Coordinates of C-alpha atoms in Angstrom, one line a residue:
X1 CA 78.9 18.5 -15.5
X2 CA 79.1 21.5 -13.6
X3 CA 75.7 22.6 -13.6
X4 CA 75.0 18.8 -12.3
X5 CA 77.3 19.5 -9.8
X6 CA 75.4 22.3 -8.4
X7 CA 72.3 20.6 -8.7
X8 CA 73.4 17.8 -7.1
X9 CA 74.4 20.0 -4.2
X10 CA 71.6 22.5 -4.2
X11 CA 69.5 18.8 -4.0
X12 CA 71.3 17.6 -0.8
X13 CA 71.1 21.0 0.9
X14 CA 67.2 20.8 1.1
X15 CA 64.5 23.6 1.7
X16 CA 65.6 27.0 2.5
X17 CA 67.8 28.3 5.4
X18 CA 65.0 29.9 7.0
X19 CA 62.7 26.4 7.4
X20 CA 66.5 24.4 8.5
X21 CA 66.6 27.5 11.3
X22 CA 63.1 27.0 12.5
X23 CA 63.7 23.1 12.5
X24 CA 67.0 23.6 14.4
X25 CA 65.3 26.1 16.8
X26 CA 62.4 22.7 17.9
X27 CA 65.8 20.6 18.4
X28 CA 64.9 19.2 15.0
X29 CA 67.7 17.8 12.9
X30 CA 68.6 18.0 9.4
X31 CA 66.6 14.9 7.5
X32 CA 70.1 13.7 6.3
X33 CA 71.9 14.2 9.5
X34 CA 69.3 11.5 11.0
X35 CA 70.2 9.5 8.1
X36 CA 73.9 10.1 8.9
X37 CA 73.1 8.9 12.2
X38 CA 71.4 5.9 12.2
X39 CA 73.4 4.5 9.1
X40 CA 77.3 3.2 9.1
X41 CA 79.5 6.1 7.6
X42 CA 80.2 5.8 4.3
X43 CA 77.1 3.5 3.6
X44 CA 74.1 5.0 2.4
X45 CA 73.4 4.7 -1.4
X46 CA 70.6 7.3 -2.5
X47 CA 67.7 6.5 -5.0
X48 CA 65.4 9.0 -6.8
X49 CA 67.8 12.0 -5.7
X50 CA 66.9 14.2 -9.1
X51 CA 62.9 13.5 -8.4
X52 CA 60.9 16.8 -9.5
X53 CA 64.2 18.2 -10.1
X54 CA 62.8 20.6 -12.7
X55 CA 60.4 22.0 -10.2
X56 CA 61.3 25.0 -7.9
X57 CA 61.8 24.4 -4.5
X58 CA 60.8 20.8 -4.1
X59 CA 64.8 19.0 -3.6
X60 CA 64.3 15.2 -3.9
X61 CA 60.1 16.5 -3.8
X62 CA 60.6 16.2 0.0
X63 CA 62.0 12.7 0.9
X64 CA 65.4 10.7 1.4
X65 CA 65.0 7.0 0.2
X66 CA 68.1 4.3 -0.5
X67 CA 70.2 1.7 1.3
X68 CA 72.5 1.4 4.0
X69 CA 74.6 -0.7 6.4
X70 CA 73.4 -0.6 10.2
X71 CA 75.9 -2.3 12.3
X72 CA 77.4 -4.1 8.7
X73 CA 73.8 -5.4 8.0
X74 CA 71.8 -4.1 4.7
X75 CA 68.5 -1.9 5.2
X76 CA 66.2 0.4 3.0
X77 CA 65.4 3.9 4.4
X78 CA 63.2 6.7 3.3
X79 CA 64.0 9.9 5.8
X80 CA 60.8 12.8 5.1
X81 CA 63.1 16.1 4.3
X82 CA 60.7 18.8 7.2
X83 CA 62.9 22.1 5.1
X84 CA 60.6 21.0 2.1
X85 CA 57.1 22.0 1.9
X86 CA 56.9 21.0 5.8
X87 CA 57.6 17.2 4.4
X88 CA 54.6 16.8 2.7
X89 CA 53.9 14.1 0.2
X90 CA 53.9 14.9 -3.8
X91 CA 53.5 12.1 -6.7
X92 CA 56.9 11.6 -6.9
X93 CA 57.7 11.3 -3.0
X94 CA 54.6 8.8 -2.8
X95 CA 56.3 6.7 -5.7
X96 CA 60.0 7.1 -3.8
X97 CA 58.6 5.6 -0.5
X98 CA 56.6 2.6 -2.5
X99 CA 59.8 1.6 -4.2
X100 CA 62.0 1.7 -1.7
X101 CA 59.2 -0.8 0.8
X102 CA 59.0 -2.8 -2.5
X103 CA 63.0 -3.0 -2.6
X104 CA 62.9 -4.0 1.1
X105 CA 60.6 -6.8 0.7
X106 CA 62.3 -8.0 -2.4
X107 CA 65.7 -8.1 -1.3
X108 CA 64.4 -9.4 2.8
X109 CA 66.2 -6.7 4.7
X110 CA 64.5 -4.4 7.5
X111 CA 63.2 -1.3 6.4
X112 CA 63.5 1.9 8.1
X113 CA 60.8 4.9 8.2
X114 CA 62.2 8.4 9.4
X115 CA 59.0 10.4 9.4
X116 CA 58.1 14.3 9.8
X117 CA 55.4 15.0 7.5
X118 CA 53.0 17.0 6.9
X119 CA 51.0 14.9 4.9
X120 CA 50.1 14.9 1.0
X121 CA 49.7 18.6 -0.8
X122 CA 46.4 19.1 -1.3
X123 CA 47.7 20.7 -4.5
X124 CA 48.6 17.2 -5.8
X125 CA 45.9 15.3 -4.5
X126 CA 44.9 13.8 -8.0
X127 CA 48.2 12.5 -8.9
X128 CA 49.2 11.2 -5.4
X129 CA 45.7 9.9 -4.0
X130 CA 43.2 7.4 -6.0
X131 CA 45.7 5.1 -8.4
X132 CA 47.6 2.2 -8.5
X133 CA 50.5 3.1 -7.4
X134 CA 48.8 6.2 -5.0
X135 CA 49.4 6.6 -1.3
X136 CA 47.1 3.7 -0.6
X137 CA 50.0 1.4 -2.2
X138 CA 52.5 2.8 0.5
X139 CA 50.5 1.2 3.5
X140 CA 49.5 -2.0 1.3
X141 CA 53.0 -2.7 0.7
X142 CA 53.6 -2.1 4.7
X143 CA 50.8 -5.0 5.4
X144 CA 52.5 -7.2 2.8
X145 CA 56.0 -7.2 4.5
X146 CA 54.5 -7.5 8.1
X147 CA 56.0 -10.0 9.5
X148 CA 58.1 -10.9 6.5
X149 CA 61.0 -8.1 7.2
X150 CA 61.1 -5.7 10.3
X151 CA 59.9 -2.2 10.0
X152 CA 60.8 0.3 12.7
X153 CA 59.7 3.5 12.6
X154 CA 61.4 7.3 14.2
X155 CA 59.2 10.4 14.5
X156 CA 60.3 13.2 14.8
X157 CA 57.5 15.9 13.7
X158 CA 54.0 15.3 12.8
X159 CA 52.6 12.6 10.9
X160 CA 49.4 13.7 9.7
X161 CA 46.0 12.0 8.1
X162 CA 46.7 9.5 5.8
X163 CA 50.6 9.8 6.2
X164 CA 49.7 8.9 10.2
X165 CA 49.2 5.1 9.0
X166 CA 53.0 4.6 8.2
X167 CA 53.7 4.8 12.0
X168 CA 50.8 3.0 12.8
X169 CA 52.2 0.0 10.1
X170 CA 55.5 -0.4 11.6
X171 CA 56.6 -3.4 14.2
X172 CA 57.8 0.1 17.0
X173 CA 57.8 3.7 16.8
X174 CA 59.8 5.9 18.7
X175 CA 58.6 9.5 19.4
X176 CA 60.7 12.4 20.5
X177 CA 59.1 14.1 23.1
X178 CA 57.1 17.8 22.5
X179 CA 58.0 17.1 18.5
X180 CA 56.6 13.9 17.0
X181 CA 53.5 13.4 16.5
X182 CA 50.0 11.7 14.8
X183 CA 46.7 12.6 13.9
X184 CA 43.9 11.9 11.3
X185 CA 42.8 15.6 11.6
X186 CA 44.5 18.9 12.8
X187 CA 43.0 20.8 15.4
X188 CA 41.1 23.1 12.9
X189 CA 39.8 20.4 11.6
X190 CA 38.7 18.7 14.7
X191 CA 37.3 21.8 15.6
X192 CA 35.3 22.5 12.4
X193 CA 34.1 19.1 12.5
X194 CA 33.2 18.2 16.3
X195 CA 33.5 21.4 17.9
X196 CA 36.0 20.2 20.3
X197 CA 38.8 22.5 20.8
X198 CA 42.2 20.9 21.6
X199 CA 46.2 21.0 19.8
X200 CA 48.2 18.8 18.5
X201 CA 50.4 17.7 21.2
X202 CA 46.9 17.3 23.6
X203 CA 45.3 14.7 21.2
X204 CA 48.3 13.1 19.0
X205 CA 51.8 14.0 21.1
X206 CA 54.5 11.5 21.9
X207 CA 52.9 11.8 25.6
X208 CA 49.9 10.5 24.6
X209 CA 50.6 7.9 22.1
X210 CA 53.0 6.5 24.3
X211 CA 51.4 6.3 27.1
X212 CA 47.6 6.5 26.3
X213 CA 46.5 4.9 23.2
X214 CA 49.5 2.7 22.9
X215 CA 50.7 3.7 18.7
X216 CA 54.0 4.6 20.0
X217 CA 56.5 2.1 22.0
X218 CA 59.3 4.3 22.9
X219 CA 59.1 8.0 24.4
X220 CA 62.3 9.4 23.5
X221 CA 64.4 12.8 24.9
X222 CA 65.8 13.7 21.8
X223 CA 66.2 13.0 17.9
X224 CA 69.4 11.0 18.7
X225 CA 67.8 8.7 21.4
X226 CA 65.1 7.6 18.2
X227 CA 67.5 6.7 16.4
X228 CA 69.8 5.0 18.9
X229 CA 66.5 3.5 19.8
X230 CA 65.7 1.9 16.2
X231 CA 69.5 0.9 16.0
X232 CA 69.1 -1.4 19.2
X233 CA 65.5 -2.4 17.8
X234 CA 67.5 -4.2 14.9
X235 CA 69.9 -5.5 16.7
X236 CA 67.5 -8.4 18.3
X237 CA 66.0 -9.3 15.2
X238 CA 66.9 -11.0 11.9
X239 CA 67.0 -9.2 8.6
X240 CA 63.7 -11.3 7.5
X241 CA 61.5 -14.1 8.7
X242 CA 64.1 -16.8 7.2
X243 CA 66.9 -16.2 9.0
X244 CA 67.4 -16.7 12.9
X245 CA 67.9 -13.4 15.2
X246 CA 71.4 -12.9 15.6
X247 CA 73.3 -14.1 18.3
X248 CA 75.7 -12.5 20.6
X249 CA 78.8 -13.4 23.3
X250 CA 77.2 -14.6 26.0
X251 CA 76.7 -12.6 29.7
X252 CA 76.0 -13.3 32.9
X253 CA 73.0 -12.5 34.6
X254 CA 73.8 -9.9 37.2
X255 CA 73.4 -11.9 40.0
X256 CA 70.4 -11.3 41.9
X257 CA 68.9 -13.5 44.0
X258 CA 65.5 -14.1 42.6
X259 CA 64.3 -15.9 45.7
X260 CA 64.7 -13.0 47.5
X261 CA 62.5 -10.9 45.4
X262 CA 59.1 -12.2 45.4
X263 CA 57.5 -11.5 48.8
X264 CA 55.5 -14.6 50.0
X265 CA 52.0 -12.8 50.4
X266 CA 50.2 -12.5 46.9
X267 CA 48.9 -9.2 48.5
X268 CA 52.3 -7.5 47.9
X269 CA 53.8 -6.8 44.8
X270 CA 57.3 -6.8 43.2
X271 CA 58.8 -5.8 40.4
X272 CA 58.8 -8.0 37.6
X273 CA 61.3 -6.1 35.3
X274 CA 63.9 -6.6 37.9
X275 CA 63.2 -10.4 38.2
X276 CA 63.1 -10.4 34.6
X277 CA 67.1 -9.0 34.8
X278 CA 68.2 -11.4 37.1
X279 CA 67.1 -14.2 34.8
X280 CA 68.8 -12.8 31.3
X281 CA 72.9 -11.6 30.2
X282 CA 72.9 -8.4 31.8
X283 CA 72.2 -5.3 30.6
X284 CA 70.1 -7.4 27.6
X285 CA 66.9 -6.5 28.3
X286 CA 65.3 -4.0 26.1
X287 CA 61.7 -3.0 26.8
X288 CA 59.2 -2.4 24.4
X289 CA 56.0 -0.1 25.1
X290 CA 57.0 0.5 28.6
X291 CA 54.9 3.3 29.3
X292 CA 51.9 1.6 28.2
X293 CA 49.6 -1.1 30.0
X294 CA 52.5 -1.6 32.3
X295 CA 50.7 -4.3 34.1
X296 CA 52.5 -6.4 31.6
X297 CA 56.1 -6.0 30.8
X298 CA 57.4 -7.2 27.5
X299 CA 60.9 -6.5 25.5
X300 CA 63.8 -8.2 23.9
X301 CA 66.8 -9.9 25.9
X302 CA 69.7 -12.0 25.5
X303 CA 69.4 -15.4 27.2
X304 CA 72.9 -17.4 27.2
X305 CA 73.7 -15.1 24.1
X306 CA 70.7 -15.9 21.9
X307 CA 67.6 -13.5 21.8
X308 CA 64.2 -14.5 23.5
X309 CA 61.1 -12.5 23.9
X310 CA 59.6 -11.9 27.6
X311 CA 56.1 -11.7 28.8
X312 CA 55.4 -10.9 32.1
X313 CA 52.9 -9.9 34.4
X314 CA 53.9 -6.6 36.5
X315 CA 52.0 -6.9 40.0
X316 CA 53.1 -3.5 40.7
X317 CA 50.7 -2.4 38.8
X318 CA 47.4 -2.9 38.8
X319 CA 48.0 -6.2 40.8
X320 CA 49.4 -7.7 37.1
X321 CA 45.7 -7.9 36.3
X322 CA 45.1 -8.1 32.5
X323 CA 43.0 -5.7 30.9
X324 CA 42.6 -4.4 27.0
X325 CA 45.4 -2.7 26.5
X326 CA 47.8 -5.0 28.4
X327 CA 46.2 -7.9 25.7
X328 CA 46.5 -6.0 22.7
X329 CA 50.3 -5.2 24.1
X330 CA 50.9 -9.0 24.8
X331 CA 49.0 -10.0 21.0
X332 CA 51.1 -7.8 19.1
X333 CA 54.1 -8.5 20.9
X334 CA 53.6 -12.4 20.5
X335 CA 53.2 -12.3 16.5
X336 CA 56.4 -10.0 16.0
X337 CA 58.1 -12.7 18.2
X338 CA 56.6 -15.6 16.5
X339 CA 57.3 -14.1 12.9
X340 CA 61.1 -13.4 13.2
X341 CA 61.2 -16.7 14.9
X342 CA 62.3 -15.5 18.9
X343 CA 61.7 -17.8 21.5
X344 CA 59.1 -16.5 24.3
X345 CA 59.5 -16.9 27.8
X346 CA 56.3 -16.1 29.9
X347 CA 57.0 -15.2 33.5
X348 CA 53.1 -15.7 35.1
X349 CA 52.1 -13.8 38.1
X350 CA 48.7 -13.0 37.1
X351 CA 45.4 -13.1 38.8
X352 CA 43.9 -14.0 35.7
X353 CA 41.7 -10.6 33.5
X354 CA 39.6 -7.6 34.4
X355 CA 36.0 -7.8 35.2
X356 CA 33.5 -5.6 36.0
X357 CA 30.3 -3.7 33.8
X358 CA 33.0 -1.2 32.2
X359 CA 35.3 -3.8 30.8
X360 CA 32.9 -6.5 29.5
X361 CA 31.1 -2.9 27.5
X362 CA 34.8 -2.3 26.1
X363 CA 35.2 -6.2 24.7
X364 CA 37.7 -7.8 27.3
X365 CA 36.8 -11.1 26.2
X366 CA 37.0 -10.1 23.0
X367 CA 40.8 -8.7 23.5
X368 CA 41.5 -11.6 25.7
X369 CA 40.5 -14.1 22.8
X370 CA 42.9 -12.0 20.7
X371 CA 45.8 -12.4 22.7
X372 CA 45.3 -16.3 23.6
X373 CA 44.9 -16.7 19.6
X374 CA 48.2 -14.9 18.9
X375 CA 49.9 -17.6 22.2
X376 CA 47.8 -20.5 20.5
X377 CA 49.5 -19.6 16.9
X378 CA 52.8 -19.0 17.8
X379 CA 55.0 -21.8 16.6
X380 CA 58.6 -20.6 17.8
X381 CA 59.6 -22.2 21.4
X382 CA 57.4 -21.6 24.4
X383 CA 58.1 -21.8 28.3
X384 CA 55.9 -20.6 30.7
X385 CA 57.5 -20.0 34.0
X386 CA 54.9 -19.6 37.0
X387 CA 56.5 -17.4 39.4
X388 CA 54.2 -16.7 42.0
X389 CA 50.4 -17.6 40.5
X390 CA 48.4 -18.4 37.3
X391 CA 44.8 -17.8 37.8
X392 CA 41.7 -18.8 35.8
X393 CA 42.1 -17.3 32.2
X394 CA 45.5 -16.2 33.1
X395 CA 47.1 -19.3 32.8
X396 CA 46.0 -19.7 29.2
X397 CA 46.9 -15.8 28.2
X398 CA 50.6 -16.9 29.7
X399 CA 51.0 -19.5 27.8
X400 CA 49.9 -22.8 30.1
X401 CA 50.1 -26.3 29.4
X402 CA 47.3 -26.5 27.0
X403 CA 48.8 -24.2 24.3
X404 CA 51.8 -26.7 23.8
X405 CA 54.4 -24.8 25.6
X406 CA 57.9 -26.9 25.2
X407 CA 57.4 -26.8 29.2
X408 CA 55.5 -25.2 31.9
X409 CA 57.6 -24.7 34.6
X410 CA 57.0 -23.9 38.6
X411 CA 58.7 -22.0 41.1
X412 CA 58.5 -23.2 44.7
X413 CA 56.0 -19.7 44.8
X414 CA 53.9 -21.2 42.4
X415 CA 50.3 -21.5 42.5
X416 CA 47.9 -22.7 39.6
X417 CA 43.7 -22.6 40.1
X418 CA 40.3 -21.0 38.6
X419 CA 41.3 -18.8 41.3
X420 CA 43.1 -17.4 44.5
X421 CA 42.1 -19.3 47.8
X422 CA 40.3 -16.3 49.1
X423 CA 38.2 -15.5 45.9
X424 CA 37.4 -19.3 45.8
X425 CA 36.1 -19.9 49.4
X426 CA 33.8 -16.8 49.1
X427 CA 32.4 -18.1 45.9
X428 CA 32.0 -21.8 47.3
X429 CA 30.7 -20.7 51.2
X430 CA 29.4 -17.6 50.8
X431 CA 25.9 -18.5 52.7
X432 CA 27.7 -21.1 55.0
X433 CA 29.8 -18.3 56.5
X434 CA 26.9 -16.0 56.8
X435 CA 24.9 -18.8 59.1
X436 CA 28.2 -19.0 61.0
X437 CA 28.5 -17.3 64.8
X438 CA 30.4 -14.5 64.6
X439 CA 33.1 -15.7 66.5
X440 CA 33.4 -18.7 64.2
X441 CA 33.7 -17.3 60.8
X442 CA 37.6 -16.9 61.0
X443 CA 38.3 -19.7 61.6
X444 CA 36.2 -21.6 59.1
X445 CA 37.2 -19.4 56.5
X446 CA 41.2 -20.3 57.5
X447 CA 41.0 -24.1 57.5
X448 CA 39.4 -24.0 54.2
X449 CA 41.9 -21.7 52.6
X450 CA 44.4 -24.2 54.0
X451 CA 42.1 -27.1 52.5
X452 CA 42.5 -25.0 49.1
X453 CA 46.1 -24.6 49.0
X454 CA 46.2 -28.3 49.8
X455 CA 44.2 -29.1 46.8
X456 CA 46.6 -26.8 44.4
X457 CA 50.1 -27.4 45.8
X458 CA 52.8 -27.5 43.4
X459 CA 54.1 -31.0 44.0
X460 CA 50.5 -32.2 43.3
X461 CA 50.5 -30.4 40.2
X462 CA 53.8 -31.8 39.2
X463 CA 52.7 -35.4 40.0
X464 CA 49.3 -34.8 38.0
X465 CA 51.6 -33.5 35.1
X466 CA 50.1 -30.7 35.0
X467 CA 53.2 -28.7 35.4
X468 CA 56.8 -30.3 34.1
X469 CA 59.2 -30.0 36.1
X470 CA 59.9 -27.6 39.6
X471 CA 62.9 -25.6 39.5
X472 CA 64.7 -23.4 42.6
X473 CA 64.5 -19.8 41.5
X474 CA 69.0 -20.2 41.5
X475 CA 68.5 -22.5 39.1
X476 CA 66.1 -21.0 36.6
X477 CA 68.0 -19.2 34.1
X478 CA 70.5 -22.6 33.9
X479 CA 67.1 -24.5 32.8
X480 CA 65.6 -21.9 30.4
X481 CA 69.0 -21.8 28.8
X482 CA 69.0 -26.0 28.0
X483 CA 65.4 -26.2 27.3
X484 CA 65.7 -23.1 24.6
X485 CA 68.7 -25.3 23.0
X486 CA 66.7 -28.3 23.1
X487 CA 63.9 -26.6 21.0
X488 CA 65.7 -25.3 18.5
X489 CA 64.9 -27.9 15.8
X490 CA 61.3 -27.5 16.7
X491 CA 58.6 -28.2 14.0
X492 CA 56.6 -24.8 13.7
X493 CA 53.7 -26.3 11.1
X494 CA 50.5 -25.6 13.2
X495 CA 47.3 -25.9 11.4
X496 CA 45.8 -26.6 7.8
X497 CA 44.6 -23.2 6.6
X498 CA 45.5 -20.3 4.7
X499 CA 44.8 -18.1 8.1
X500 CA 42.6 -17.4 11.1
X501 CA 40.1 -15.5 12.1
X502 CA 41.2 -13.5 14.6
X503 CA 39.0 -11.9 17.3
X504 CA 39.4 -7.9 16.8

């Protein structure tokens, strides 16, 4: 019993001192001190501790993997171990991670995926590569709890090659800053292959991913910001796709006055995030992939208590235009809502998707199909709020009245039409202004702008039922709040198939 003892001890203290002092030198924690942190004290239960015990130097073969409490709610963990072999997978780690995403699923509790990894040892490609229950299982059992439990992902260090897709698998990843981060080939090996020169941090950082190719949702400071990041990430949903999101005292808004906020020229813009705080409990709202496509601002919040999912257009930047990245954002955003059964509120200010040579080449409509599919499938409740303007395709990528909404609502701001009144009068007079004397144009061109708002005015909409109802921005967040209630017994059957096929 002794000698287990030790074992047991010389298992939990991981890789040599000198790879815990280079970690701690990079700000890199100890893989069980992250599991320490993001877990409730006294919680975690450990699996597979004794893997490839017999082997020297290989503690655990490199990875943490059991259950825990987070906030008093179960969850399954695996935590990469960086002192061992640089966190690289074996057969035994590969079979550790698959068991503990299988006990997940089976059980319906969130799973948790503390990554810095090297990848799989060459070495032991045979035994960890091709079979059944090879790496390839890992990321199939990922697809087949998608959407069934959550699965939130910290990186702290690289995730390389294949071992890059477990990120890529999970519902958020958070990446600390100038440590984390993901690519299918190192430098040398981009390098020997292309010729490009380039590192790791240029072509797979947190930077990047964050902020350019959209993989990672949160840029975080510091290993303890992940976690604390992942902790709140749980906290708005459910432990699986049965169960409602959890509910929480109710808040006041902080007051605001929303009126106040959006300027009366659709020229200017305005924040949306702060509109979106003066509708929701304050201090609620949690963004998700905010450095990314920030023309369109999504995240958690607390409405009344209960959690909803936002969607709005950001006119400060990029005018709230919708391009590929801003879809993809708003598709991916929409299932996660619609699958642990979150109620969406869409706040419209759009003036409808990107044109141009450059975008039709990169498949706008293509992403814009894909993100009016994801609106058109979800089956958890739906209110589209048109703050200021819902142009052409717009209206139907927020959610309009056609993709059975439980309401569309209008601001006093609100404007709804194929287009804005100065796009439209080009489009329709274009040679009947040119005929025009000079000194006439102006003029012409006003009265039939006027003509145009006429023709789109919110109380003609609301008498054509095109909108439902028109609510004073004081009085929003008191209507959202009974209209969510009201829905709550909503019937979520949609359509008589086994699935879609979604535009990619």
């Amino acid at each position: 019993m002794e000698g287990l003892e030790h074992l047991r001890k010389r298992i939990q203290a991981g890789g040599a001192e000198k790879y815990h002092a280079a970690n701690a030198a990079k700000g890199k924690l100890f893989a069980r001190e992250r599991v320490a942190l993001l877990v409730d004290e006294g919680s975690f239960v450990e699996d597979g501790m004794y893997a490839n015990a017999l082997a020297e130097g290989l503690p655990a073969d490199g990875v943490i993997t059991g259950v825990a409490t987070v906030d008093g709610r179960p969850v399954c963990l695996m935590a990469n171990d960086s002192t061992v072999k640089a966190g690289s997978w074996g057969a035994r780690t590969v079979e550790k991670i698959i068991r503990v995403i299988e006990r997940a699923y089976q059980t319906g509790v969130p799973m948790v995926y503390l990554v810095d990894s090297a990848g799989a040892r060459i070495t032991d490609q045979v035994d960890l590569f091709p079979g059944r229950r090879g790496a390839g299982k890992i990321f199939y059992n990922q697809v087949k709890a998608s959407g069934s439990i959550p699965q939130a992902c910290a990186l702290f260090g690289p995730s390389a090659a294949g071992g890059a897709y477990i990120p890529a698998f999970c519902d958020v990843v958070a990446m600390v800053d100038g440590n984390a981060s993901m690519y299918l080939g190192s430098d040398r090996m981009v390098e020997m292959v292309t010729g490009e020169k380039t590192t790791l941090e240029a072509m797979g950082g947190a930077s990047v991913h964050c902020k350019e190719s959209g993989v990672g949702h949160f840029l975080c400071k510091s290993e303890v910001e992940a976690i604390e990041t992942i902790r709140t990430y749980l906290s708005y949903l459910p432990s699986n796709w049965e169960l409602a999101p959890p509910a929480a005292e109710p808040v006041a808004a902080n007051g605001v006055d929303l009126a106040a906020m959006v300027p009366p020229s659709e020229r200017q813009a305005f924040d949306m995030r702060r509109y979106v705080k003066g509708i929701v409990d304050e201090g609620s709202f949690f963004e998700i992939h905010a450095l990314w496509a920030k023309e369109l601002t999504i995240g958690f919040a607390r409405l009344n208590g209960e959690v909803i999912g936002v969607v709005a257009n950001n006119s400060m930047f990029k005018g709230g235009v919708l391009f590929i990245d801003s879809a993809d954002k708003a598709s991916r955003f929409v299932q996660l809502c619609d699958a642990f059964n979150v109620p969406l509120l869409f706040l419209s200010d759009v003036p409808g998707f990107m044109v141009g040579s450059v975008v039709e080449r990169q498949g706008i409509i293509r992403h814009g199909a894909k993100m009016i599919t994801a609106i058109s499938e979800a089956t958890v409740p739906k209110i589209c709020v048109v703050v200021r303007k819902a142009y052409g395709a717009g209206l139907y990528a927020m959610a309009g009245p056609g993709f059975e909404p439980e309401a569309t609502i209008a601001l006093p701001t609100a404007k709804i039409a194929v287009m804005g009144a100065e796009a439209a009068v080009n489009a329709v007079y274009a040679n009947k202004i040119a005929a025009l004397p000079e000194e006439e144009r102006d003029q012409f061109v006003a009265d039939r702008r006027r003509e145009y708002d006429e023709d789109i005015d919110v109380v003609r909409l609301a008498s054509e039922l095109v909108i439902d109802t028109i609510v004073e921005p004081a009085d929003l967040r008191d209507e959202l709040i009974r209209r969510y209630r009201a829905a709550r017994t909503k019937d979520r059957s949609f359509s008589r198939r086994r699935h879609g096929v979604t535009p990619v």
